mmCIF file of C-alpha atoms in Angstrom:
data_model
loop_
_atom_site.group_PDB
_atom_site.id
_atom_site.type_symbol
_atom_site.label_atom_id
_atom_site.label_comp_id
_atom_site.label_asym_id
_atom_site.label_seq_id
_atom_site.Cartn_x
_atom_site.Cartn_y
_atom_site.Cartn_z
ATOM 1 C CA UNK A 50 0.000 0.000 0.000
ATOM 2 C CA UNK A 51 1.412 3.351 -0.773
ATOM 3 C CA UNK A 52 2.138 5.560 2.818
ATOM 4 C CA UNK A 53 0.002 8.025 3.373
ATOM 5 C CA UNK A 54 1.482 11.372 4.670
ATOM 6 C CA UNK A 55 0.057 14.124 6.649
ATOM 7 C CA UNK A 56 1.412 17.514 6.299
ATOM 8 C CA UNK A 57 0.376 20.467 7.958
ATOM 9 C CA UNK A 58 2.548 23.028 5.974
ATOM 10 C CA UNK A 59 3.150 26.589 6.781
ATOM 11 C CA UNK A 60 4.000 29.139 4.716
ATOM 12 C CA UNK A 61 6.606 27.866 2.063
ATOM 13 C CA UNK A 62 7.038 28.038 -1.879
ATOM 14 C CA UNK A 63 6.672 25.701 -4.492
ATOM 15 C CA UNK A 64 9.414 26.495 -7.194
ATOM 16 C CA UNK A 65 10.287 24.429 -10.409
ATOM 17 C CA UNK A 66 13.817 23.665 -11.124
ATOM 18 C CA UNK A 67 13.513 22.345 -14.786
ATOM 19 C CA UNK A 68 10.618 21.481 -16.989
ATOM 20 C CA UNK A 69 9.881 20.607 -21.012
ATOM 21 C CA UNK A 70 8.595 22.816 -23.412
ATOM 22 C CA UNK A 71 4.939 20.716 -23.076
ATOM 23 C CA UNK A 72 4.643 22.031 -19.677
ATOM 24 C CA UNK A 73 4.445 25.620 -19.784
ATOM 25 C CA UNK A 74 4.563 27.524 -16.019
ATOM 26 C CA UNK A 75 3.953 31.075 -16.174
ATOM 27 C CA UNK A 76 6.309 33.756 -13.936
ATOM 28 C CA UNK A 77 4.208 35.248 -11.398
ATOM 29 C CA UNK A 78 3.208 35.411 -8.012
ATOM 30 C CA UNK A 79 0.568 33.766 -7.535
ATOM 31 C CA UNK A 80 -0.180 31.532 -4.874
ATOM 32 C CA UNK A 81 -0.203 27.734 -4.646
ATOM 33 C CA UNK A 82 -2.730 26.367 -2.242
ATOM 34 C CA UNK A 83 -0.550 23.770 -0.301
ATOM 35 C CA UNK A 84 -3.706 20.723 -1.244
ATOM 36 C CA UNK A 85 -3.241 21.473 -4.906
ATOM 37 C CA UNK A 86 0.423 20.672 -5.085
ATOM 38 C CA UNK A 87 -0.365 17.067 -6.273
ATOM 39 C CA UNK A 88 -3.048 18.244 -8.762
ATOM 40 C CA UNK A 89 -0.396 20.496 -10.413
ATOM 41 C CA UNK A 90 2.117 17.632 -10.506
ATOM 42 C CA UNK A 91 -1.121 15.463 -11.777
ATOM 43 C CA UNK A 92 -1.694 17.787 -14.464
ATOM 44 C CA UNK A 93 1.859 18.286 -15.682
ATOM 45 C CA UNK A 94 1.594 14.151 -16.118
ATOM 46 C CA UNK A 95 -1.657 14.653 -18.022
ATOM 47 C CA UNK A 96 -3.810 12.838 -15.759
ATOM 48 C CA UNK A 97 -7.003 14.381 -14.599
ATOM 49 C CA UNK A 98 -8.063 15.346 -11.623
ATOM 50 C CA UNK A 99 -11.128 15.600 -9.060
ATOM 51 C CA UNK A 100 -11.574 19.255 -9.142
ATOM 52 C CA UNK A 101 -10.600 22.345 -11.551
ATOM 53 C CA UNK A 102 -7.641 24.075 -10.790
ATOM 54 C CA UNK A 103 -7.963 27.689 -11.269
ATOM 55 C CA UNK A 104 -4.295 28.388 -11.067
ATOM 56 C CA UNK A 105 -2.655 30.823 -13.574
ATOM 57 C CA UNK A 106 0.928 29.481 -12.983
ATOM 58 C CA UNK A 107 -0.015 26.293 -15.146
ATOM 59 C CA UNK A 108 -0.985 26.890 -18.605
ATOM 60 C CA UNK A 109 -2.358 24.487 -20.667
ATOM 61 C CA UNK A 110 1.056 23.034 -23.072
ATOM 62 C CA UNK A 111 1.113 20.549 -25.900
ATOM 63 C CA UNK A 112 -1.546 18.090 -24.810
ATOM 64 C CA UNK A 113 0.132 15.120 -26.972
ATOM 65 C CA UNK A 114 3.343 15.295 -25.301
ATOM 66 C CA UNK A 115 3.631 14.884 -21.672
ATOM 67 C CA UNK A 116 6.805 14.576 -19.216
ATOM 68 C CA UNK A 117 8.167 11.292 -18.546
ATOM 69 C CA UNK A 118 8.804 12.038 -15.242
ATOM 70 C CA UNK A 119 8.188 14.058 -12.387
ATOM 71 C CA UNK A 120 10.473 14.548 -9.107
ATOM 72 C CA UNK A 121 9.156 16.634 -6.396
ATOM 73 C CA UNK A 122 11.420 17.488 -3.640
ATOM 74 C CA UNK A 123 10.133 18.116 -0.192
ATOM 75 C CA UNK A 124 12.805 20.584 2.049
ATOM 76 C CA UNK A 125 12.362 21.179 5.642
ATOM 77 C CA UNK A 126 13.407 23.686 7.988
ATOM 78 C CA UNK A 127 13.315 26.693 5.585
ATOM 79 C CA UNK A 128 10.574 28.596 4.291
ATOM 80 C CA UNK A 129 12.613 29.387 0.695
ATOM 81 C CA UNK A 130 15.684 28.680 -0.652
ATOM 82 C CA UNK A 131 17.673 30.836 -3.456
ATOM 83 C CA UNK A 132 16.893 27.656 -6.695
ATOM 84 C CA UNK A 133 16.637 28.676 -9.831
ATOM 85 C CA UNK A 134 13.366 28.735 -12.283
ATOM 86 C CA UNK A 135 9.653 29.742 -11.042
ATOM 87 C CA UNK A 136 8.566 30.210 -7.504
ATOM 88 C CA UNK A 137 5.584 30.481 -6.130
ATOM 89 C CA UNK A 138 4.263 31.143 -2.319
ATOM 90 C CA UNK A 139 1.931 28.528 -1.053
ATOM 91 C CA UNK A 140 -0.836 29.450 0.835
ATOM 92 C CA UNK A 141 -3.572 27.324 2.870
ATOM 93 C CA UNK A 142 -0.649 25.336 4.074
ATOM 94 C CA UNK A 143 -2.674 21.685 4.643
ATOM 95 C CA UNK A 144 -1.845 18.372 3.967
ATOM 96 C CA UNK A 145 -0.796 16.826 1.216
ATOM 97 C CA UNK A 146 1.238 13.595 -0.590
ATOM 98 C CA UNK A 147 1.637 12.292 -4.091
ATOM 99 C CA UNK A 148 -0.529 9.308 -3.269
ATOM 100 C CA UNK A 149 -2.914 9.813 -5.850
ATOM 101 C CA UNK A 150 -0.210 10.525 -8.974
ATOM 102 C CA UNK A 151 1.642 7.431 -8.089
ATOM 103 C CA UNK A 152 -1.392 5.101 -7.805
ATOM 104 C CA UNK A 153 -2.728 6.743 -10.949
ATOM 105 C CA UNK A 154 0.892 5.712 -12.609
ATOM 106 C CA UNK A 155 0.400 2.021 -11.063
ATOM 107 C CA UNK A 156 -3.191 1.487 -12.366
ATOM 108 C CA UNK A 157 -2.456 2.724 -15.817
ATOM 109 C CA UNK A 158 0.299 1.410 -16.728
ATOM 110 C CA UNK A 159 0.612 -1.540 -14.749
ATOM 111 C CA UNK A 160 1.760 -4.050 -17.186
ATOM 112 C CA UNK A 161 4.811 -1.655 -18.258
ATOM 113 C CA UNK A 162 7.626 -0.359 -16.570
ATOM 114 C CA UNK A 163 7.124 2.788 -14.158
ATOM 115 C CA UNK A 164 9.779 3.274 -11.429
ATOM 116 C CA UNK A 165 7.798 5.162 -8.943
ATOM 117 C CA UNK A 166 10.209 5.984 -5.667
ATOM 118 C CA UNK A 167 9.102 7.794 -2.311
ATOM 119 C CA UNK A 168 11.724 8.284 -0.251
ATOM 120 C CA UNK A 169 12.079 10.277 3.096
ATOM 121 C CA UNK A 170 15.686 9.363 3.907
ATOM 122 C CA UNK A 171 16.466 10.525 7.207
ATOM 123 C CA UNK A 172 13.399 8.598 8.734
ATOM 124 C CA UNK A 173 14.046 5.830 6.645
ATOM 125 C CA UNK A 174 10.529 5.847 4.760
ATOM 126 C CA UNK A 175 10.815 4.185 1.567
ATOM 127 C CA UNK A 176 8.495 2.607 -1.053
ATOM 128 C CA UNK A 177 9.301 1.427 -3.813
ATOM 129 C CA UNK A 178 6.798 -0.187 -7.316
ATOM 130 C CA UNK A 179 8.038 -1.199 -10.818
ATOM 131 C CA UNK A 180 11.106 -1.401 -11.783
ATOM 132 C CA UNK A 181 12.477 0.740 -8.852
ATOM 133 C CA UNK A 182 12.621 -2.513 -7.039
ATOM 134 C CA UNK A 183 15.314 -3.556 -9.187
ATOM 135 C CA UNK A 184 17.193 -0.113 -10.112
ATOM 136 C CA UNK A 185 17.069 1.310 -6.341
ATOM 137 C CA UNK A 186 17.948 -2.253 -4.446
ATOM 138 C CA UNK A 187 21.224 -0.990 -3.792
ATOM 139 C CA UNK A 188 20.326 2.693 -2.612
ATOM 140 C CA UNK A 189 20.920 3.477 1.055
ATOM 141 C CA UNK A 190 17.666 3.869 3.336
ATOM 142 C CA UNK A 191 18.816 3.020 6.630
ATOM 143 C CA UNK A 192 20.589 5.370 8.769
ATOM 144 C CA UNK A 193 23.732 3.056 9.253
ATOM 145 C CA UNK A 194 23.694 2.195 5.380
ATOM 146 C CA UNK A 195 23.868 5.852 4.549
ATOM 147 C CA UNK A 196 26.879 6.552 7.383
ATOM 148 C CA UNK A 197 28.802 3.692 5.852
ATOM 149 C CA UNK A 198 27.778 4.985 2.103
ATOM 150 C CA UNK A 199 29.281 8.390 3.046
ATOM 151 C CA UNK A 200 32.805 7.221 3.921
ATOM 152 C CA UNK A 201 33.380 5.144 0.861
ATOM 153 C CA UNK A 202 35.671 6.324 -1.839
ATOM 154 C CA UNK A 203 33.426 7.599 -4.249
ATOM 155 C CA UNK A 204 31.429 9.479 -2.062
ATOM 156 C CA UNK A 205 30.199 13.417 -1.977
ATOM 157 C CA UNK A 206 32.330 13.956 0.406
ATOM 158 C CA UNK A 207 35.300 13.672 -1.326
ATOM 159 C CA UNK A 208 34.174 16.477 -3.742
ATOM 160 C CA UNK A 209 32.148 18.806 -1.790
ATOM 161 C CA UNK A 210 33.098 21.305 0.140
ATOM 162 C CA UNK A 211 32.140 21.812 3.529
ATOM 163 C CA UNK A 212 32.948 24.764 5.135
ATOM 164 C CA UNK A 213 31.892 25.315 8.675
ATOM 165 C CA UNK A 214 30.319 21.207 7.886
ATOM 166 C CA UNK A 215 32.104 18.793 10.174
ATOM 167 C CA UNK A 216 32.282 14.487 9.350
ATOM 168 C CA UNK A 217 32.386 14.137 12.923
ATOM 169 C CA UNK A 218 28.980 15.245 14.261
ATOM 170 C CA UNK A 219 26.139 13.036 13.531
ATOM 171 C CA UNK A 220 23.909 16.310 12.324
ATOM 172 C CA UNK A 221 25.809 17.518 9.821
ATOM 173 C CA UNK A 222 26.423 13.497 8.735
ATOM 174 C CA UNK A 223 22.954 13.364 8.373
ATOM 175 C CA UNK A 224 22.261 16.240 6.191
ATOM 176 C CA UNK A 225 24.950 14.926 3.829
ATOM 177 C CA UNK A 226 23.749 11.718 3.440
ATOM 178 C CA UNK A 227 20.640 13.441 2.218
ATOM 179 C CA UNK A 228 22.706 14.589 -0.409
ATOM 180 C CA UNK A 229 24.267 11.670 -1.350
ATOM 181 C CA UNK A 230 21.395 9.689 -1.426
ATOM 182 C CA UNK A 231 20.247 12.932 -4.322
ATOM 183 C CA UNK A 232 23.632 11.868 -6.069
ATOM 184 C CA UNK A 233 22.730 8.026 -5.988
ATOM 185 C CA UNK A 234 19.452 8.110 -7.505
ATOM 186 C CA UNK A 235 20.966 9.720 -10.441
ATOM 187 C CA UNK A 236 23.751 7.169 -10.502
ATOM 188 C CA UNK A 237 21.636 4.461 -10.429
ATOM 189 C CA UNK A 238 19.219 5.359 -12.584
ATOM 190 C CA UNK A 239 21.902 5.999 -15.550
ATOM 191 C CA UNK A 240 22.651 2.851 -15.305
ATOM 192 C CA UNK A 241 19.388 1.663 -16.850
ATOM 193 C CA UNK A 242 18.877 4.779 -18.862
ATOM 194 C CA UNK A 243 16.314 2.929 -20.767
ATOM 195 C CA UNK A 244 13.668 3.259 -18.195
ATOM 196 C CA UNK A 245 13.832 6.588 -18.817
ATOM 197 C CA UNK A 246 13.060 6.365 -22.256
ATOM 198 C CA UNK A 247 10.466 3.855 -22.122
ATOM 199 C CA UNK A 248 6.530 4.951 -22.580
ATOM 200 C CA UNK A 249 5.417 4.705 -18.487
ATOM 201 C CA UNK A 250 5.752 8.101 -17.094
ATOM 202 C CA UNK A 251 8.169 7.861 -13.618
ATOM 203 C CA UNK A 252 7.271 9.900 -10.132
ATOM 204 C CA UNK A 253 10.142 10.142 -7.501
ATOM 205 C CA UNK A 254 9.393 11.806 -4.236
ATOM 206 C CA UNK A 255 11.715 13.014 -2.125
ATOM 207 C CA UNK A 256 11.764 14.324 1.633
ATOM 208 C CA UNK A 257 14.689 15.933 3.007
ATOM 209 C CA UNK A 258 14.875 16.897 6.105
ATOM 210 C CA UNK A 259 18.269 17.434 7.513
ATOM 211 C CA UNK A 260 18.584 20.988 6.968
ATOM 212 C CA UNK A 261 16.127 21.376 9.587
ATOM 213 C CA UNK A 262 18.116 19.570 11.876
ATOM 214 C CA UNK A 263 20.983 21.417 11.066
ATOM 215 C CA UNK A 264 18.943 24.441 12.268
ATOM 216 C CA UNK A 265 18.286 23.562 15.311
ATOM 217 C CA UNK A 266 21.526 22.416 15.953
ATOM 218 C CA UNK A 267 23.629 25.131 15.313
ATOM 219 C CA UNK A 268 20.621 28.031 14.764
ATOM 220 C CA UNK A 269 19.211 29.446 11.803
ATOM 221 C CA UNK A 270 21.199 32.490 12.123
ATOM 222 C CA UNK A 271 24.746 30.235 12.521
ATOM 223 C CA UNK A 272 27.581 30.011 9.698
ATOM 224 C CA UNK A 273 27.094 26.154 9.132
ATOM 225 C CA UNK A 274 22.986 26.666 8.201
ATOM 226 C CA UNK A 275 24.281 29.269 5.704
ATOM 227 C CA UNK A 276 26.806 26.682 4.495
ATOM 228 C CA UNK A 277 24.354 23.865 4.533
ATOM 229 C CA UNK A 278 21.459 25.938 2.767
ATOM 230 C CA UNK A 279 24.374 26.904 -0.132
ATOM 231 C CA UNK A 280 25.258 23.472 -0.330
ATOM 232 C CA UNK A 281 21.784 22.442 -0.684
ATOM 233 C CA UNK A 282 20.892 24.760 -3.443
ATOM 234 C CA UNK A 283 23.790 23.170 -5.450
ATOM 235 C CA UNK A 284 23.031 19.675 -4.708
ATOM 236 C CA UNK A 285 19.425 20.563 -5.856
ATOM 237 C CA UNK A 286 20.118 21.955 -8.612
ATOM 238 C CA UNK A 287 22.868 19.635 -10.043
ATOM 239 C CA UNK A 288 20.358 16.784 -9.498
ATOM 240 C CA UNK A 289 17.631 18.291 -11.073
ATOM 241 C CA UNK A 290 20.070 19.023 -14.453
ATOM 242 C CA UNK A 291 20.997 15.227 -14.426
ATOM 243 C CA UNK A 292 17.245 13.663 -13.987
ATOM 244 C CA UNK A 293 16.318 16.261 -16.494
ATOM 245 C CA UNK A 294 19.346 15.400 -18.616
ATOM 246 C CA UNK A 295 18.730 11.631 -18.167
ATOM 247 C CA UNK A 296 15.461 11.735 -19.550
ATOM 248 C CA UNK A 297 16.102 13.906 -22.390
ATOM 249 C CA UNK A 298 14.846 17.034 -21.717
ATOM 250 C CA UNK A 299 11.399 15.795 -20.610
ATOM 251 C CA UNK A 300 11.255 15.737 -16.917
ATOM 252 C CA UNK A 301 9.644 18.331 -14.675
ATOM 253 C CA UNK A 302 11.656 18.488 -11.262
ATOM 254 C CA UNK A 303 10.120 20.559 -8.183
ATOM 255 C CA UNK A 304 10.703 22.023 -4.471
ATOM 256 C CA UNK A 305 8.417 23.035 -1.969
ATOM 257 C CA UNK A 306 10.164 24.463 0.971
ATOM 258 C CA UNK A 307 8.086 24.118 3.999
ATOM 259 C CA UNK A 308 9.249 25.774 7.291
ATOM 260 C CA UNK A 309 7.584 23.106 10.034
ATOM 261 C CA UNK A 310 4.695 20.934 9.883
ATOM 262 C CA UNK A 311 1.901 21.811 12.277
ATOM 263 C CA UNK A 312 1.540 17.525 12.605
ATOM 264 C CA UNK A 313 3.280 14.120 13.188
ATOM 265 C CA UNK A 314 3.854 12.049 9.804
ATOM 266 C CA UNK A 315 1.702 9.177 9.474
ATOM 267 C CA UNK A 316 1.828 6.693 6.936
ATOM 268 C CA UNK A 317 1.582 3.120 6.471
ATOM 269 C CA UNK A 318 4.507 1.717 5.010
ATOM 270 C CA UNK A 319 5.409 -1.723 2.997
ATOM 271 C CA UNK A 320 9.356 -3.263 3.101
ATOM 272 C CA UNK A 321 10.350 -3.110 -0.913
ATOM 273 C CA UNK A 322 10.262 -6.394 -0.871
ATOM 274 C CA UNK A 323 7.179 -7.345 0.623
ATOM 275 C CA UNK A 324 4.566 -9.600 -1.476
ATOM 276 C CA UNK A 325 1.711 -8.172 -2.725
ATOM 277 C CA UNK A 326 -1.512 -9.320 0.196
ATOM 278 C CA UNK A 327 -4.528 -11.041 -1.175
ATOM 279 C CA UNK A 328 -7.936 -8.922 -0.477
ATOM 280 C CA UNK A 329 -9.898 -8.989 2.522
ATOM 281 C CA UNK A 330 -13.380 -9.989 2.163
ATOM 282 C CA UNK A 331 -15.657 -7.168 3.332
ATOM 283 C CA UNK A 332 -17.390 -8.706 6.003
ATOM 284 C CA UNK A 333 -20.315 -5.275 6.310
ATOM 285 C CA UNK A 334 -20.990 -5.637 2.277
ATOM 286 C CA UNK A 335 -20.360 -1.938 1.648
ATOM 287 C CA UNK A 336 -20.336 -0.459 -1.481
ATOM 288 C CA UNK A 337 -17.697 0.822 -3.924
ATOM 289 C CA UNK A 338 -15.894 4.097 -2.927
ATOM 290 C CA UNK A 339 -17.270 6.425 -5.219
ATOM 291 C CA UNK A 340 -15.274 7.324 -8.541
ATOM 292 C CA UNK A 341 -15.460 10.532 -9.748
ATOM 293 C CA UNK A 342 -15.481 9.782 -13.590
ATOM 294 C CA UNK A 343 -18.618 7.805 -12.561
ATOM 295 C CA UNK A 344 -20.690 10.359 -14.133
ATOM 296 C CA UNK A 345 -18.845 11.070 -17.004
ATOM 297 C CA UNK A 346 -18.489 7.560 -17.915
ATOM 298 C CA UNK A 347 -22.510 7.267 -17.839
ATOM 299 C CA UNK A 348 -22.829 10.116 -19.798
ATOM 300 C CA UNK A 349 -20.711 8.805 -22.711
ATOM 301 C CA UNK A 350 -22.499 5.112 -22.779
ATOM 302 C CA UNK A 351 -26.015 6.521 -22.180
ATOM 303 C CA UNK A 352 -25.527 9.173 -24.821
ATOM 304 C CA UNK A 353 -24.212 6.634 -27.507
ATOM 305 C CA UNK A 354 -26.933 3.992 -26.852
ATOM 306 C CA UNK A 355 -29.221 6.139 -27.879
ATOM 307 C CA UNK A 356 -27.604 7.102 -30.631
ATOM 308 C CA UNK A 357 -26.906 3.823 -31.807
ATOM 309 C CA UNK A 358 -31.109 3.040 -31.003
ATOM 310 C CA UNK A 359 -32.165 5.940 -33.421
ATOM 311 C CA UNK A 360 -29.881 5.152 -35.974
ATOM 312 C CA UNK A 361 -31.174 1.657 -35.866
ATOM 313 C CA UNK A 362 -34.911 2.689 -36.364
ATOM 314 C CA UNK A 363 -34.190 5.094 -38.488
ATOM 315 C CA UNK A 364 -32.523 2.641 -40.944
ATOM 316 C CA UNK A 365 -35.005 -0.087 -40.365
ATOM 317 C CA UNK A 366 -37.561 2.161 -41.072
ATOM 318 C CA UNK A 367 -36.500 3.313 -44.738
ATOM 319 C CA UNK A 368 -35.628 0.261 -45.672
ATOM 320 C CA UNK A 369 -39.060 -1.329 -44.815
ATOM 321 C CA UNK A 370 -40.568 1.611 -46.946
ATOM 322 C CA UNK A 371 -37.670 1.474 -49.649
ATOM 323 C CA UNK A 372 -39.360 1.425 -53.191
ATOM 324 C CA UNK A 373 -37.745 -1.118 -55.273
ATOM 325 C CA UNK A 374 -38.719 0.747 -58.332
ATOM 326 C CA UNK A 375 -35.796 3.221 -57.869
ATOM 327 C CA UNK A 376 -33.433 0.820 -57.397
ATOM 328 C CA UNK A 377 -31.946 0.019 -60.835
ATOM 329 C CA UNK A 378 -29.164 -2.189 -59.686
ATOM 330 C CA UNK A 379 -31.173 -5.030 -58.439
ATOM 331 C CA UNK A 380 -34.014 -4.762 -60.877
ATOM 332 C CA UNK A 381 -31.976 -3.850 -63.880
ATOM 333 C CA UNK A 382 -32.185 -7.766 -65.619
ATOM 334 C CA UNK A 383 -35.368 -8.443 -64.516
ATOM 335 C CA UNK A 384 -38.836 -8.592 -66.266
ATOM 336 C CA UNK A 385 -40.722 -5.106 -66.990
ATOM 337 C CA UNK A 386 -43.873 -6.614 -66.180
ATOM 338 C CA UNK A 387 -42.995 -8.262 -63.210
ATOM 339 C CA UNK A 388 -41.685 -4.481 -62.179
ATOM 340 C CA UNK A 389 -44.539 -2.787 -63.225
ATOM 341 C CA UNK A 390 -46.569 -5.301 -61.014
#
């Protein structure tokens, strides 16, 4: 079952990093309300959703070519970060998740190959469906897998820079691991660069949250958040130029910011390797949950069978009342009398 996450959001922006020519955002302030987030990433797929979304920062692109991807990034402990592309406040800060994308991704196109990956590293949250299962077996999700993954030769740290950042406290370890699990996704996946070029669209969701803890260890105000926020904004933006790179220039990759949520994550999680459960009976005989292309979907058959009933009658009724006399094909060879009579 996919986890189902509360989030109480306050205050915030939504920015996007890189998108395709088919998705066209607009530059503006206008605000996001915090609920609509997965609508707009729902929408940039080209799936539909429950309810309109009068938002002028989406406008409507090339409706035969959608993204083959999407990658949302979730940041905690800062209300905005200096990223590059559009940006937008959010407003109505309320809970949201991806839920509804990624089981729109598993129903349609179930018998393909989606990678769908939502990952909250620092908690060690992570679900995995498709071919994720075999791409991402070797990414780091536990906290001792991503110490150990950090100290290996061809780590981040090796390369980055880290300032006032120390490898000996277990705060600032954490926030880099973060990052390296950013670099490691995009290792991984170009490795099997042909799921990126397949026909299934792809959602990864992402939840970082060690810049917050870097916060309140050290203080917002303190030379290694400013060093950690910098660092961030790289990281970000050098992973969104390789997923967007990887699948040729038709990704969409987002942030939302959030400074705290106002409410304890909870979601129901599945290992990665878990086997699918077989149905429980429903032992009260309740009905359906309602589908909201119910009525659309009644529409279009209703609509058509009676079409298809008038054009039957109509048909049956001329030719029951079709005079053979006009028709010179079938009577061309036979007797004028007979015709006559």
């Amino acid at each position: 079952a996919f986890y189902v996450c509360f989030l109480g959001v306050y205050g915030g922006e939504f920015s996007i990093l890189r998108s395709p020519q088919s998705v066209v955002f607009r530059d503006g302030s206008w605000p996001i309300p915090g609920e609509r987030i997965p609508d707009v990433a729902a929408l940039t797929m080209g799936f539909s959703v429950e309810e309109d979304l009068p938002w002028p920062g989406l406008a409507v692109g090339d409706l035969f070519h959608r993204p083959r991807a999407t990658v949302l990034v979730t940041v905690k402990g800062v209300d905005k970060l200096p990223v590059k592309g559009f940006s937008y406040p959010i407003e109505n800060a309320v809970p949201f998740s991806l839920d509804s994308v990624a089981n729109a991704i598993h129903t349609l196109f179930s018998e393909e190959t989606p990678v769908v990956l939502q990952l909250a590293p620092s908690e060690e949250r992570v679900y995995m469906v498709g071919k994720a299962n075999a791409v991402f077996e070797d990414l780091s999700v536990t906290l001792r897998q991503l110490r150990n993954r950090l100290f290996q030769d061809n780590s981040i740290l090796s390369s980055l820079p880290l300032n006032s950042l120390s490898r000996n406290n277990e705060v600032d370890l954490l926030f880099l691991s973060e990052l390296q699990v950013l670099h490691d996704i995009a290792s991984l996946l170009s490795r099997h660069k042909h799921l990126a070029k397949d026909h299934s669209p792809d959602l990864y969701s992402l939840e970082l949250s060690g810049l917050e803890e870097v916060g309140k260890r050290y203080g917002e105000d303190s030379q290694q958040f400013k060093d950690a926020s910098q660092i961030l904004v790289d990281s970000l933006q050098k992973f969104a130029d390789e997923m967007f790179n990887l699948y040729g220039g038709n990704a969409v990759v987002e942030v939302v910011t959030v400074k705290e949520f106002n409410s304890p994550l909870s979601r129901k999680t599945r290992s990665i390797l878990q086997a699918s459960q077989p149905k429980k009976e429903n032992p009260y005989n309740l009905a359906y949950p309602y589908n909201y292309d119910y009525s659309v979907i009644f529409n279009i058959v209703l609509w058509m069978m009676i079409g298809l009933a008038l054009a039957v009658i109509v048909i049956s009724y001329n030719l029951w009342n079709m005079d053979p006399g006009y028709d010179s094909i079938i009577y061309r060879m036979t007797n004028q009398k007979i015709r006559m009579d």
